[in-house]
mmCIF file of C-alpha atoms in Angstrom:
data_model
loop_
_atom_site.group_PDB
_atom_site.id
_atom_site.type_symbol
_atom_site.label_atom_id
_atom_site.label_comp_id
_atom_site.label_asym_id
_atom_site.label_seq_id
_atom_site.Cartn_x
_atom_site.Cartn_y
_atom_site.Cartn_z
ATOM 1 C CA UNK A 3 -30.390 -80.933 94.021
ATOM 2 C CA UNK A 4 -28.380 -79.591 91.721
ATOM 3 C CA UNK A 5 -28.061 -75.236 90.664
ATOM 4 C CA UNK A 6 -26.766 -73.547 87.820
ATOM 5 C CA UNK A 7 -26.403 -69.973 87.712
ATOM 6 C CA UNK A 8 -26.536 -68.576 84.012
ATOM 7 C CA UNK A 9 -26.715 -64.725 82.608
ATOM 8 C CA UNK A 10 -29.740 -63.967 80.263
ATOM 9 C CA UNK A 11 -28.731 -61.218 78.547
ATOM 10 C CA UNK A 12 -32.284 -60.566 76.518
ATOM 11 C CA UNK A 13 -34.215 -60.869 80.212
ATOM 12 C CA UNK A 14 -31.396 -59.496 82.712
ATOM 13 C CA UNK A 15 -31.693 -61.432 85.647
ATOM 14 C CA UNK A 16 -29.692 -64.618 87.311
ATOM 15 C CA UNK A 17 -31.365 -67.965 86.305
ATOM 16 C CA UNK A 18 -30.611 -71.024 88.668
ATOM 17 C CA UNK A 19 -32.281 -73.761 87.515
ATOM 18 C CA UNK A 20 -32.283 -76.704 90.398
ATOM 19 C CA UNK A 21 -34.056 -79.967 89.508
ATOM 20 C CA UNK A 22 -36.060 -82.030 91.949
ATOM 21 C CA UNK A 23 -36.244 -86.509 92.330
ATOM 22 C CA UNK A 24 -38.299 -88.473 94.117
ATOM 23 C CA UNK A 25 -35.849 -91.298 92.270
ATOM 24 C CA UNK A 26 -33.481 -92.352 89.530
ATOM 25 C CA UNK A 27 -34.515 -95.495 88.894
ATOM 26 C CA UNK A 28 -37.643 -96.716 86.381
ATOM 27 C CA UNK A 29 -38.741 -99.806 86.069
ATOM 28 C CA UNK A 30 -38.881 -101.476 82.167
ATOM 29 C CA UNK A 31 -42.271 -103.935 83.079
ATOM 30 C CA UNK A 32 -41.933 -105.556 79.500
ATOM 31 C CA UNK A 33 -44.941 -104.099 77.832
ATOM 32 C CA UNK A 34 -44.639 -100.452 79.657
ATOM 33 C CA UNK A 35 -42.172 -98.518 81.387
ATOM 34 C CA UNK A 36 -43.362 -96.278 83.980
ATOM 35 C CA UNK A 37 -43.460 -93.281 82.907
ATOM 36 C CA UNK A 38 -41.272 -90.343 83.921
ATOM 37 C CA UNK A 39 -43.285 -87.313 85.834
ATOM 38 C CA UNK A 40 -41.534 -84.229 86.561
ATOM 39 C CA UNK A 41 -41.388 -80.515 88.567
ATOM 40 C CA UNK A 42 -39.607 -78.028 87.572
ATOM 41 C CA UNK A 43 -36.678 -67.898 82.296
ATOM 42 C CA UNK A 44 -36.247 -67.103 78.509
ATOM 43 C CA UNK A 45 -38.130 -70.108 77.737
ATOM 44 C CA UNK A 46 -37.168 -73.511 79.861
ATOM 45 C CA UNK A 47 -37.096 -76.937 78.722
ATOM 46 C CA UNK A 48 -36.792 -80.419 79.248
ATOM 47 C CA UNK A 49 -35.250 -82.933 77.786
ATOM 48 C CA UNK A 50 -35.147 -86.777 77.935
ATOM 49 C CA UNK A 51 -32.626 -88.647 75.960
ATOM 50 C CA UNK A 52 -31.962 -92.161 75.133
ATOM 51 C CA UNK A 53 -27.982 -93.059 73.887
ATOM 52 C CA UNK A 54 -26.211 -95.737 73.170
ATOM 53 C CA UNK A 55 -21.916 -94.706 73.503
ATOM 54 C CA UNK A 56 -19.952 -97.154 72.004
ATOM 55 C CA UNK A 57 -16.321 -94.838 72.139
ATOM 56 C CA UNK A 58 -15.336 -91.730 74.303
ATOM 57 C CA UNK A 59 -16.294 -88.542 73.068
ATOM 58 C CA UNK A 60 -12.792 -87.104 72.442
ATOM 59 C CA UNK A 61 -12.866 -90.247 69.645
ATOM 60 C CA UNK A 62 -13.249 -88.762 66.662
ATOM 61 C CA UNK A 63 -13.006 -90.510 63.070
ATOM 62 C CA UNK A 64 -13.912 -88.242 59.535
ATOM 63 C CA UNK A 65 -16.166 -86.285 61.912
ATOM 64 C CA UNK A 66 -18.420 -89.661 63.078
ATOM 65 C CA UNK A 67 -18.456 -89.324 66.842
ATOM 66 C CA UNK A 68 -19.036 -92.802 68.639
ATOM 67 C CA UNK A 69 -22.359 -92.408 70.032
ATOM 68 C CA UNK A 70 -25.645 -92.713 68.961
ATOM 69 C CA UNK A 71 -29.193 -91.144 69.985
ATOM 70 C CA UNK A 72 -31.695 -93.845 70.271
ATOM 71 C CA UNK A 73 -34.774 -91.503 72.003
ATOM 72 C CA UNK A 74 -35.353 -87.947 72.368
ATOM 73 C CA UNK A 75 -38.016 -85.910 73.695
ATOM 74 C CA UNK A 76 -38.351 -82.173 74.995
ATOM 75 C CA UNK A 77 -40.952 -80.495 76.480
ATOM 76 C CA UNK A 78 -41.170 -76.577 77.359
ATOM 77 C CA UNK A 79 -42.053 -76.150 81.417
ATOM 78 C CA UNK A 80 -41.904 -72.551 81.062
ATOM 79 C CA UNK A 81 -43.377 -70.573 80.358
ATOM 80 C CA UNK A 82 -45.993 -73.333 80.949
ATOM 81 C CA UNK A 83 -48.464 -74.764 78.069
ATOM 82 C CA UNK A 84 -50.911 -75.879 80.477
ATOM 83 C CA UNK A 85 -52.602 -74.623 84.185
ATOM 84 C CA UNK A 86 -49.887 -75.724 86.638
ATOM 85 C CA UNK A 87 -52.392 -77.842 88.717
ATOM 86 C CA UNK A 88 -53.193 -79.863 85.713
ATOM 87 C CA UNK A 89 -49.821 -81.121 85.627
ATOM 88 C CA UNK A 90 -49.687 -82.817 89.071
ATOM 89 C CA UNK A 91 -49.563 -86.336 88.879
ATOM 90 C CA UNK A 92 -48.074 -87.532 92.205
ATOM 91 C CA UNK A 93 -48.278 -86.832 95.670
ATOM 92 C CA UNK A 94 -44.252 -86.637 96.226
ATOM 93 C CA UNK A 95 -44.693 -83.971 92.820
ATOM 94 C CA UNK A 96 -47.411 -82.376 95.242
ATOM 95 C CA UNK A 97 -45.367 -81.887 97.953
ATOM 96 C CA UNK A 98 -42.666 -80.673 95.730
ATOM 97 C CA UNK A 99 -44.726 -77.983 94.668
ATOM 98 C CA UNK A 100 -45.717 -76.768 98.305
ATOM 99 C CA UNK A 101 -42.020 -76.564 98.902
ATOM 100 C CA UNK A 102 -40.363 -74.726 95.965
ATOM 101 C CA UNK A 103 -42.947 -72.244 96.322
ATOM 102 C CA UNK A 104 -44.388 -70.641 92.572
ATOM 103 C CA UNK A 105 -41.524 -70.887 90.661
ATOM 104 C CA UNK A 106 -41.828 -74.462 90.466
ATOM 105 C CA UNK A 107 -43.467 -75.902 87.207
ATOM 106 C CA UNK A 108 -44.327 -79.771 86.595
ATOM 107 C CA UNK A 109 -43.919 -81.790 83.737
ATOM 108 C CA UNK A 110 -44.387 -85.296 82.345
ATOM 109 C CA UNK A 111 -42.135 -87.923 80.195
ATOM 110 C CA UNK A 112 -43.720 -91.071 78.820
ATOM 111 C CA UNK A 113 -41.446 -94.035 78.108
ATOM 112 C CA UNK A 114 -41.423 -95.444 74.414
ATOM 113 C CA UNK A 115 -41.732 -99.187 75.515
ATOM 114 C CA UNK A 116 -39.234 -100.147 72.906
ATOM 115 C CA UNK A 117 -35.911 -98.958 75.063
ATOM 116 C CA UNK A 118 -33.604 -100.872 75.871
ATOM 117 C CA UNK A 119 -32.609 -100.717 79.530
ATOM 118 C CA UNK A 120 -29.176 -99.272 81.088
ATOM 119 C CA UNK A 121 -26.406 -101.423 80.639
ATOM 120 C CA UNK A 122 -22.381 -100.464 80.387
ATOM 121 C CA UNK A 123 -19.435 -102.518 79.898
ATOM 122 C CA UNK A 124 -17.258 -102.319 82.525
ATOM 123 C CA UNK A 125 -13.651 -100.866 81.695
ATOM 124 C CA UNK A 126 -9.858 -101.704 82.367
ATOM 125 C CA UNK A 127 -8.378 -100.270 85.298
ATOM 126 C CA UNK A 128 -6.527 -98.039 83.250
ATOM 127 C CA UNK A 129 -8.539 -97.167 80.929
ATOM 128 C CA UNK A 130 -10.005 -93.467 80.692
ATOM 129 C CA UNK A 131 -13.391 -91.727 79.954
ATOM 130 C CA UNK A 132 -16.655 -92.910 79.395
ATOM 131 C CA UNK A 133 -16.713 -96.789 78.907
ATOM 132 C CA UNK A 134 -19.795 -98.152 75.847
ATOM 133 C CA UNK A 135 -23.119 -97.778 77.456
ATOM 134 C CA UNK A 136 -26.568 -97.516 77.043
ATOM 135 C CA UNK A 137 -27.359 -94.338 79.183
ATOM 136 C CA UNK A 138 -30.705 -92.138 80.087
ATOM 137 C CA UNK A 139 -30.017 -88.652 81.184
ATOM 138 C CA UNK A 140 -32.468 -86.103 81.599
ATOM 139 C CA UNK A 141 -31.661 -82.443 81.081
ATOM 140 C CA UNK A 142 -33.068 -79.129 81.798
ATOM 141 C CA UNK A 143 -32.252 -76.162 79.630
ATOM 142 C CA UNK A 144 -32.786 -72.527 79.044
ATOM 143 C CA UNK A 145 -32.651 -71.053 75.633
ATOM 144 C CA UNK A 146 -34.774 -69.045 73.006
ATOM 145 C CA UNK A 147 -35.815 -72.175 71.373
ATOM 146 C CA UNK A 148 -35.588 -75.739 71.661
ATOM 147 C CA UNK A 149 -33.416 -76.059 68.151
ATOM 148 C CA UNK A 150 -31.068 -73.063 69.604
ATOM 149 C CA UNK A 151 -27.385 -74.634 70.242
ATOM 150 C CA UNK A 152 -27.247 -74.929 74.027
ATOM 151 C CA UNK A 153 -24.645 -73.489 76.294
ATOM 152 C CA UNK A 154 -23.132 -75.983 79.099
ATOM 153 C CA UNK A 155 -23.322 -73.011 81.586
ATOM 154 C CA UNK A 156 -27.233 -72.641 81.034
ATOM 155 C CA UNK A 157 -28.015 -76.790 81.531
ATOM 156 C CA UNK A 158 -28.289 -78.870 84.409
ATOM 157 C CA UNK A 159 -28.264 -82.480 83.615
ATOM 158 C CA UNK A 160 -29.025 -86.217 85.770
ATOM 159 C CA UNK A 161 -28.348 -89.352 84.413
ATOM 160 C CA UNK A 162 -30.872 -91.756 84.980
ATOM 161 C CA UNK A 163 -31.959 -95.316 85.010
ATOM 162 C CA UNK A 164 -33.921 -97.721 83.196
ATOM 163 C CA UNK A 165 -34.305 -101.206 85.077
ATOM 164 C CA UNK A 166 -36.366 -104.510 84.607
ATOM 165 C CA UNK A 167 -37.453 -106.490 87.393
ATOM 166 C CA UNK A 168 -37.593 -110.510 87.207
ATOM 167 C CA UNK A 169 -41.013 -111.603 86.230
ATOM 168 C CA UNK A 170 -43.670 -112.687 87.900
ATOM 169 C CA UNK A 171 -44.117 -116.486 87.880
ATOM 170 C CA UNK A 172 -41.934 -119.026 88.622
ATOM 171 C CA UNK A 173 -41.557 -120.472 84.941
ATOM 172 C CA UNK A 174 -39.951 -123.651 83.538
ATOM 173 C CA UNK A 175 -37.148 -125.111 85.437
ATOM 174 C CA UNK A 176 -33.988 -125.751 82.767
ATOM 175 C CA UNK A 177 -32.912 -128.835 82.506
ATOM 176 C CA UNK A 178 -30.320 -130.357 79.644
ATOM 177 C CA UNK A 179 -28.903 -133.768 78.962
ATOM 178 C CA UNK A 180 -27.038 -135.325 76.181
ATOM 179 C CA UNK A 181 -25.911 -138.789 75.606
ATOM 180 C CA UNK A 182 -22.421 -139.122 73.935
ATOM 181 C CA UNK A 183 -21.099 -142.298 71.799
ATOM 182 C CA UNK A 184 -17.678 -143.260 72.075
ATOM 183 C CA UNK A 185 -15.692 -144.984 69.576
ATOM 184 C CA UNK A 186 -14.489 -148.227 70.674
ATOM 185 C CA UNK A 187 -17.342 -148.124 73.342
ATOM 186 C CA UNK A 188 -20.264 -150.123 73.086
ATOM 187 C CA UNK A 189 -22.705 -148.077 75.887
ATOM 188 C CA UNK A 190 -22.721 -144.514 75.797
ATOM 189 C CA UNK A 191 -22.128 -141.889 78.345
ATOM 190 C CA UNK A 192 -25.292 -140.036 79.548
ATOM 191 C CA UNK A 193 -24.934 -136.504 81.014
ATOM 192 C CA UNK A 194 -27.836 -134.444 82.580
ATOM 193 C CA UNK A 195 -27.910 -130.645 84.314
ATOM 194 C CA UNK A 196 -30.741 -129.328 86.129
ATOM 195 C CA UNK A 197 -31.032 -125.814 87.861
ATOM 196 C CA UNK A 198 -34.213 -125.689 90.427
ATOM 197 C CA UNK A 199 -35.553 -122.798 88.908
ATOM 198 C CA UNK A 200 -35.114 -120.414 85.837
ATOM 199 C CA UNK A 201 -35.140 -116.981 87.559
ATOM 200 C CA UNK A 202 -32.513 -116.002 89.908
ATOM 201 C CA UNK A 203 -31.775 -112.727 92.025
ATOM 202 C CA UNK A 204 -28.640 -111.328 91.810
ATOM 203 C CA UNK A 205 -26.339 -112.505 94.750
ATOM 204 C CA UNK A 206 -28.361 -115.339 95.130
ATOM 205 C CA UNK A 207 -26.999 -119.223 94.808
ATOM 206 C CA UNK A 208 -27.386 -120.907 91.602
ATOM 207 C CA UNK A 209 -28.050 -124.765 92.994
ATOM 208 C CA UNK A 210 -27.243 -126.440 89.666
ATOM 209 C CA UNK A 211 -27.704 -130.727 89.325
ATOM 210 C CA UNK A 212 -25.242 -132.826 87.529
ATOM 211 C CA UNK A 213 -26.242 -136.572 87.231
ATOM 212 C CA UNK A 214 -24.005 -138.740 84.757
ATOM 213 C CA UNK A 215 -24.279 -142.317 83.918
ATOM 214 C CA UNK A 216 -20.731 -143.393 82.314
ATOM 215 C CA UNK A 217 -22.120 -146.736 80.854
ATOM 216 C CA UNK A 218 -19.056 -146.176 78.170
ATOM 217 C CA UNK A 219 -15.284 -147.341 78.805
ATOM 218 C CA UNK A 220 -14.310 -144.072 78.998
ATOM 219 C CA UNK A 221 -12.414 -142.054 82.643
ATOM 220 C CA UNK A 222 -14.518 -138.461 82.956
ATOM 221 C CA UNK A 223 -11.420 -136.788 84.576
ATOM 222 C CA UNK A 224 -13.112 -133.892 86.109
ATOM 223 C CA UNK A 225 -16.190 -131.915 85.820
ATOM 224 C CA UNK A 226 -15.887 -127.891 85.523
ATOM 225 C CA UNK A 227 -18.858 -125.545 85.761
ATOM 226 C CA UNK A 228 -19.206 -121.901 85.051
ATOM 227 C CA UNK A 229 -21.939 -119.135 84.448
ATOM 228 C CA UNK A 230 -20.994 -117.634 81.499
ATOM 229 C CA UNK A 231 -22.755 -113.732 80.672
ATOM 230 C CA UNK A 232 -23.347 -113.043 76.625
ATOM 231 C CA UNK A 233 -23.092 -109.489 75.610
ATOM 232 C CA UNK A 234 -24.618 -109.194 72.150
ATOM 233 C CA UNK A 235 -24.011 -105.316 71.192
ATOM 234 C CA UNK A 236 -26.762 -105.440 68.589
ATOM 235 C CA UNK A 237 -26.901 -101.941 67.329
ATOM 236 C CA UNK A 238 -23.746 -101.330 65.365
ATOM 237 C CA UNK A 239 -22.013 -105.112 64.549
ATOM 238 C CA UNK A 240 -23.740 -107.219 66.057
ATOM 239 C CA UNK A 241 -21.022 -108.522 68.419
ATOM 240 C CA UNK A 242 -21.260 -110.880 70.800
ATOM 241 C CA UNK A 243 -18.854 -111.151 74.012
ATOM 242 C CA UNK A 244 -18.581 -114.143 76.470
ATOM 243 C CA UNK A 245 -17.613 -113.417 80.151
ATOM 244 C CA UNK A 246 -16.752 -116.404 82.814
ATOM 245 C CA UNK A 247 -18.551 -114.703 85.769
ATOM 246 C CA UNK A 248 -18.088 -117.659 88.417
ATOM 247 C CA UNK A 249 -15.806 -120.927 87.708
ATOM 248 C CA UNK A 250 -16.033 -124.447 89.921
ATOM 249 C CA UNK A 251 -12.996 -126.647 89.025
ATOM 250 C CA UNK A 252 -14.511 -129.681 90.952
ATOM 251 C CA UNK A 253 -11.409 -132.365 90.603
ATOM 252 C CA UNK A 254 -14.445 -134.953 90.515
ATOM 253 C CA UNK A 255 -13.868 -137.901 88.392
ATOM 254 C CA UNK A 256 -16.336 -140.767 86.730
ATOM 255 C CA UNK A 257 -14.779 -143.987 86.304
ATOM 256 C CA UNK A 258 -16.132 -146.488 83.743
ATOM 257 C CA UNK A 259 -19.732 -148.142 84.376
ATOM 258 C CA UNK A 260 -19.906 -145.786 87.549
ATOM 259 C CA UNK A 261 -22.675 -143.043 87.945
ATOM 260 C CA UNK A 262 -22.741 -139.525 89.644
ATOM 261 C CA UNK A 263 -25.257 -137.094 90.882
ATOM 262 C CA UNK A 264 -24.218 -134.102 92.780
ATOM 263 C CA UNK A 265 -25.551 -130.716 93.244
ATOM 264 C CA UNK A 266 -22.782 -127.531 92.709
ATOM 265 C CA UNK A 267 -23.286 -123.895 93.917
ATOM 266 C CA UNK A 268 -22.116 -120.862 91.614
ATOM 267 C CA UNK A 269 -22.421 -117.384 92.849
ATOM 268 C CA UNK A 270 -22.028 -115.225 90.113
ATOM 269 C CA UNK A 271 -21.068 -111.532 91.510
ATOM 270 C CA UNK A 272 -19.301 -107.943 90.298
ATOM 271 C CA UNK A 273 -17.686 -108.416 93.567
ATOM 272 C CA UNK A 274 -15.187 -111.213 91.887
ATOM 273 C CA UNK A 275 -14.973 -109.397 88.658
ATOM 274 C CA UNK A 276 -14.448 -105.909 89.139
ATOM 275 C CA UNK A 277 -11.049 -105.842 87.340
ATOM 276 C CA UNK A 278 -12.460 -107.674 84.325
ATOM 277 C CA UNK A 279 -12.708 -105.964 81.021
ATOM 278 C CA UNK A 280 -16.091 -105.711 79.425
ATOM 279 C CA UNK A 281 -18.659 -107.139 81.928
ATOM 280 C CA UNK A 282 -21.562 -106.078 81.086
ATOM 281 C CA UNK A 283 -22.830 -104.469 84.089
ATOM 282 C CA UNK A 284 -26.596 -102.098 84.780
ATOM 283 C CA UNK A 285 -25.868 -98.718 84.665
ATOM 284 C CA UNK A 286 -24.290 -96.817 87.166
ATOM 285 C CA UNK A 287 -24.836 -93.512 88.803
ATOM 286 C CA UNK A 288 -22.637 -91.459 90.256
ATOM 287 C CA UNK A 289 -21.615 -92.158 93.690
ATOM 288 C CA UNK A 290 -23.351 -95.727 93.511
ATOM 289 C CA UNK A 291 -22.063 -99.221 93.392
ATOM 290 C CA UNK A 292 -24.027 -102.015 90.619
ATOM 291 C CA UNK A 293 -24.282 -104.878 90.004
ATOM 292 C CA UNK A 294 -24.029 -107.787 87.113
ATOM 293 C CA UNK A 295 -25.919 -106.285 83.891
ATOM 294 C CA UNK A 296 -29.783 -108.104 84.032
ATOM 295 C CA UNK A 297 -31.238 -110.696 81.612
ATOM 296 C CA UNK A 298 -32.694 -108.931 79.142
ATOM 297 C CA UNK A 299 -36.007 -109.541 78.817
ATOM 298 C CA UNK A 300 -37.677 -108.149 75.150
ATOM 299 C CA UNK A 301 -41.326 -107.404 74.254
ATOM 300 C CA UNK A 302 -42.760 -109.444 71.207
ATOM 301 C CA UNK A 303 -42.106 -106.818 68.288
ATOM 302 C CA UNK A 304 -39.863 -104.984 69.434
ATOM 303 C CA UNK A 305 -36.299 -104.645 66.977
ATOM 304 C CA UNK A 306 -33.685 -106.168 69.067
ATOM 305 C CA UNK A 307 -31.553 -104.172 66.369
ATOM 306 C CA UNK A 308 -32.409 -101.000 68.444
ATOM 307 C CA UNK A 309 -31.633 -102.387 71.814
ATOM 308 C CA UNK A 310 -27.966 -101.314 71.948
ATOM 309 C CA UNK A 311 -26.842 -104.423 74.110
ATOM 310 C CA UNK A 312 -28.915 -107.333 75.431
ATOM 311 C CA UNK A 313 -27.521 -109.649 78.359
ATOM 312 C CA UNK A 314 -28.027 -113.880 78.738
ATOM 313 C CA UNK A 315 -26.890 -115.630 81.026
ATOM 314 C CA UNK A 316 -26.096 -119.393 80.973
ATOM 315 C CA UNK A 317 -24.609 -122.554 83.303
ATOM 316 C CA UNK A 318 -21.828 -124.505 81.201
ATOM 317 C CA UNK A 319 -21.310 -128.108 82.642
ATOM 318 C CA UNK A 320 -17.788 -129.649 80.707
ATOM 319 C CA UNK A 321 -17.091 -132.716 81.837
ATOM 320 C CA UNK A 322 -13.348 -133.712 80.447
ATOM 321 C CA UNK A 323 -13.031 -136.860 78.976
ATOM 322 C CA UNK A 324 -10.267 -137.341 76.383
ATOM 323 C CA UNK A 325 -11.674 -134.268 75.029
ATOM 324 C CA UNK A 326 -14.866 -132.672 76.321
ATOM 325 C CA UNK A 327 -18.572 -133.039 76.708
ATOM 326 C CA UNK A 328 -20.374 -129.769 77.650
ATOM 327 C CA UNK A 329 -24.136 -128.634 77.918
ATOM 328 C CA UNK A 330 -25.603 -125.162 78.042
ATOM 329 C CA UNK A 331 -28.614 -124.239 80.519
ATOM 330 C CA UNK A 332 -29.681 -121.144 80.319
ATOM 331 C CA UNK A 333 -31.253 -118.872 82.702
ATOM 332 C CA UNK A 334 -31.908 -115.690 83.978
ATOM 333 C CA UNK A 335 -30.358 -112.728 86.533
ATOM 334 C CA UNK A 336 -32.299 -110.400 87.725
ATOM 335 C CA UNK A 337 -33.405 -107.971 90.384
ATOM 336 C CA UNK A 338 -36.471 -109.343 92.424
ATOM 337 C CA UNK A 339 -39.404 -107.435 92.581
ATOM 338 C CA UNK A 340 -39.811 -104.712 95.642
ATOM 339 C CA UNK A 341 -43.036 -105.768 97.371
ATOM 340 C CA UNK A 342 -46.588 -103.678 96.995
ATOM 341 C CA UNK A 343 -45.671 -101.334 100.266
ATOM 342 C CA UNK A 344 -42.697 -100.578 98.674
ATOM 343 C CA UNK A 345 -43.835 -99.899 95.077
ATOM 344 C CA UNK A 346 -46.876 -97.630 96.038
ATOM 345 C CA UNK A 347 -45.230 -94.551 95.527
ATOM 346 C CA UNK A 348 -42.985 -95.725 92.185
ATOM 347 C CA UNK A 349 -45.639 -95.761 89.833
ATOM 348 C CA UNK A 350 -44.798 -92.730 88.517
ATOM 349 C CA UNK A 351 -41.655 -91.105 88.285
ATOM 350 C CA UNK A 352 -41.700 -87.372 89.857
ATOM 351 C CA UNK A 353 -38.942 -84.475 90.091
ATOM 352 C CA UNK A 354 -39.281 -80.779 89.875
ATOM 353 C CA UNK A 355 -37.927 -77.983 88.524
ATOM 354 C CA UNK A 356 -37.301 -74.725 90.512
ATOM 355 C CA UNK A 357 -36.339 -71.477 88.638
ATOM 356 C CA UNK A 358 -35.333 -68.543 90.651
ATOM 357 C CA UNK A 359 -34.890 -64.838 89.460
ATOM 358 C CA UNK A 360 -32.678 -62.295 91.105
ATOM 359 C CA UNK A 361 -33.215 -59.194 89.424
ATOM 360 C CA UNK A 362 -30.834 -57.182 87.240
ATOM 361 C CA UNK A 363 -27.062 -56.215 88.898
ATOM 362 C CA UNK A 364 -26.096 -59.363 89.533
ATOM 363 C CA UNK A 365 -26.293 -60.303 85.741
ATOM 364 C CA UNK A 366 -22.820 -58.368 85.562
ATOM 365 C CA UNK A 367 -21.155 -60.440 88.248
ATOM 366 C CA UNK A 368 -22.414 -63.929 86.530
#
């Protein structure tokens, strides 16, 4: 819960303004996002806002700051547009209501499907302020009108999250080979990598299949995996960051006409790259560990232009042989999928609002 006291000088009384979750988290289910359901005295509102940060806020340049508003929508809770029983949509937003007593007032968000989901770059250790992120944050307001500049002491804000869950569906195992010709070798060398499936939870083993024929008269030296995340910040340049996230230096060698098969295990976690400069992580609340940013997964249609920064994830195989010969096999990292029990009461997203009035003398002391 969070209060906020605030002097109305036009109404004289003591506003505190508290709002009410039954969570933070929403899930992004591809083509919908759940939507966002709500309880909440000059005139109250509610926002819900959508920005991508790409600098801190004390960054400044010719009066550009470094962030950019991808969504915004308000709606006024009070004094209420509609009967307050007609804006019940949940049980938990029910029981909300029974608790904060008449001063409570409901309202209701729906998600544009064409958001991207909350992702941040992780920062250096030393560096300070907000790091670039795709952030939610929902904010409730009091003020004569919505377009009226707001004052910090008359807002309460949350930040929120938007999250994907991995399909349903196992999908098409990956599976890569290549076959590379030497010079002064008549056979070639044959190289294949396999991963048992294409979805993967995060903190879950990645069992990933190496087979190689050396039919050429080349030594393979050693063989060196690693899951690699891409960043591609799509909204601004269209930049695109590579991360090591896990790294197996096997020391296995392939001698000439000899063959290998051998399955490796990569764990790709925060946990080993928490001091690492832009990882792309989901987005954090406050007071909460994370995790590894998710696969992005994009709705046919949708501008990936407007998507602020979309994650891959890939297995790179080198095998070092006077030179290299390496092979990409992509896949994806993602949350699994709470079961039904679980999900029964996350179809919609509820909170409230609470407004309480204490009359007139104590506007003074405020």
């Amino acid at each position: 819960v969070m209060l906020l006291g605030c002097g109305v000088s036009s109404l004289s009384f003591l506003l505190q303004v508290g709002v009410y979750m039954g969570k933070r988290d929403f899930v992004d289910r591809v083509d919908s996002v759940e939507p966002l359901v709500c309880l909440f005295c000059p005139l109250v509102f509610v926002t819900l806002s959508c920005t991508f940060r790409y600098g801190r806020d004390d960054m400044d340049v010719m009066g550009i700051a470094f962030r950019r508003e991808l969504y915004l929508a308000t709606r006024q809770v009070y004094p209420p547009l509609q009967d307050r029983e007609k804006g019940i949509h949940t049980r938990v937003q029910a029981k909300l209501l029974r608790k904060l007593g008449n001063n409570s007032y409901p309202f209701f968000f729906e998600f544009p499907d064409n958001l991207p989901c909350s992702v941040a770059l992780q920062p250096a250790p030393s560096d300070v302020g907000k790091q670039c992120a795709v952030e939610f944050e929902i904010k409730a307001f009091s003020a004569e009108s919505q377009d009226t500049k707001v004052r910090k002491r008359s807002t309460v804000k949350l930040m929120l999250r938007k999250v994907q869950y991995a399909p349903e569906g196992e999908g098409i195992a990956p599976s890569v080979e290549t076959t590379r010709d030497f010079v002064m070798s008549d056979k070639p060398l044959h190289v294949k990598a396999s991963l048992d499936k294409e979805v993967y939870y995060h903190g879950e083993p990645i069992k990933v299949t190496v087979s190689v024929t050396n039919n050429s008269s080349k030594n393979i030296k050693n063989i060196i995996l690693s899951v690699d995340q891409i960043a591609n910040v799509v909204l601004y340049s269209n930049d695109s960051y590579a991360k090591c996230v896990d790294i197996e230096d096997s020391g296995d060698s392939v001698s000439p006409g000899a063959t290998l098969q051998k399955v490796y295990t990569m764990l790709p976690l925060l946990a080993n790259n928490r001091e690492r400069r832009g990882i792309a992580l989901d987005g954090k609340l406050k007071h909460e560990d994370t995790n590894l940013a998710s696969s992005s997964i994009v709705k046919d249609g949708v501008l990936k232009e407007v998507l602020g920064i979309m994650v891959s994830y890939r297995v790179m195989v080198k095998l070092i042989v006077g030179g290299s010969v390496g092979l990409e096999v992509p896949f994806k990292l993602m949350h699994a999928k709470p079961d039904a029990g679980k999900t029964a009461n996350v179809l919609m997203f509820t909170a409230a609002v609470h407004i309480c009035t204490t009359a007139g003398s104590l506007l003074q002391k405020s």
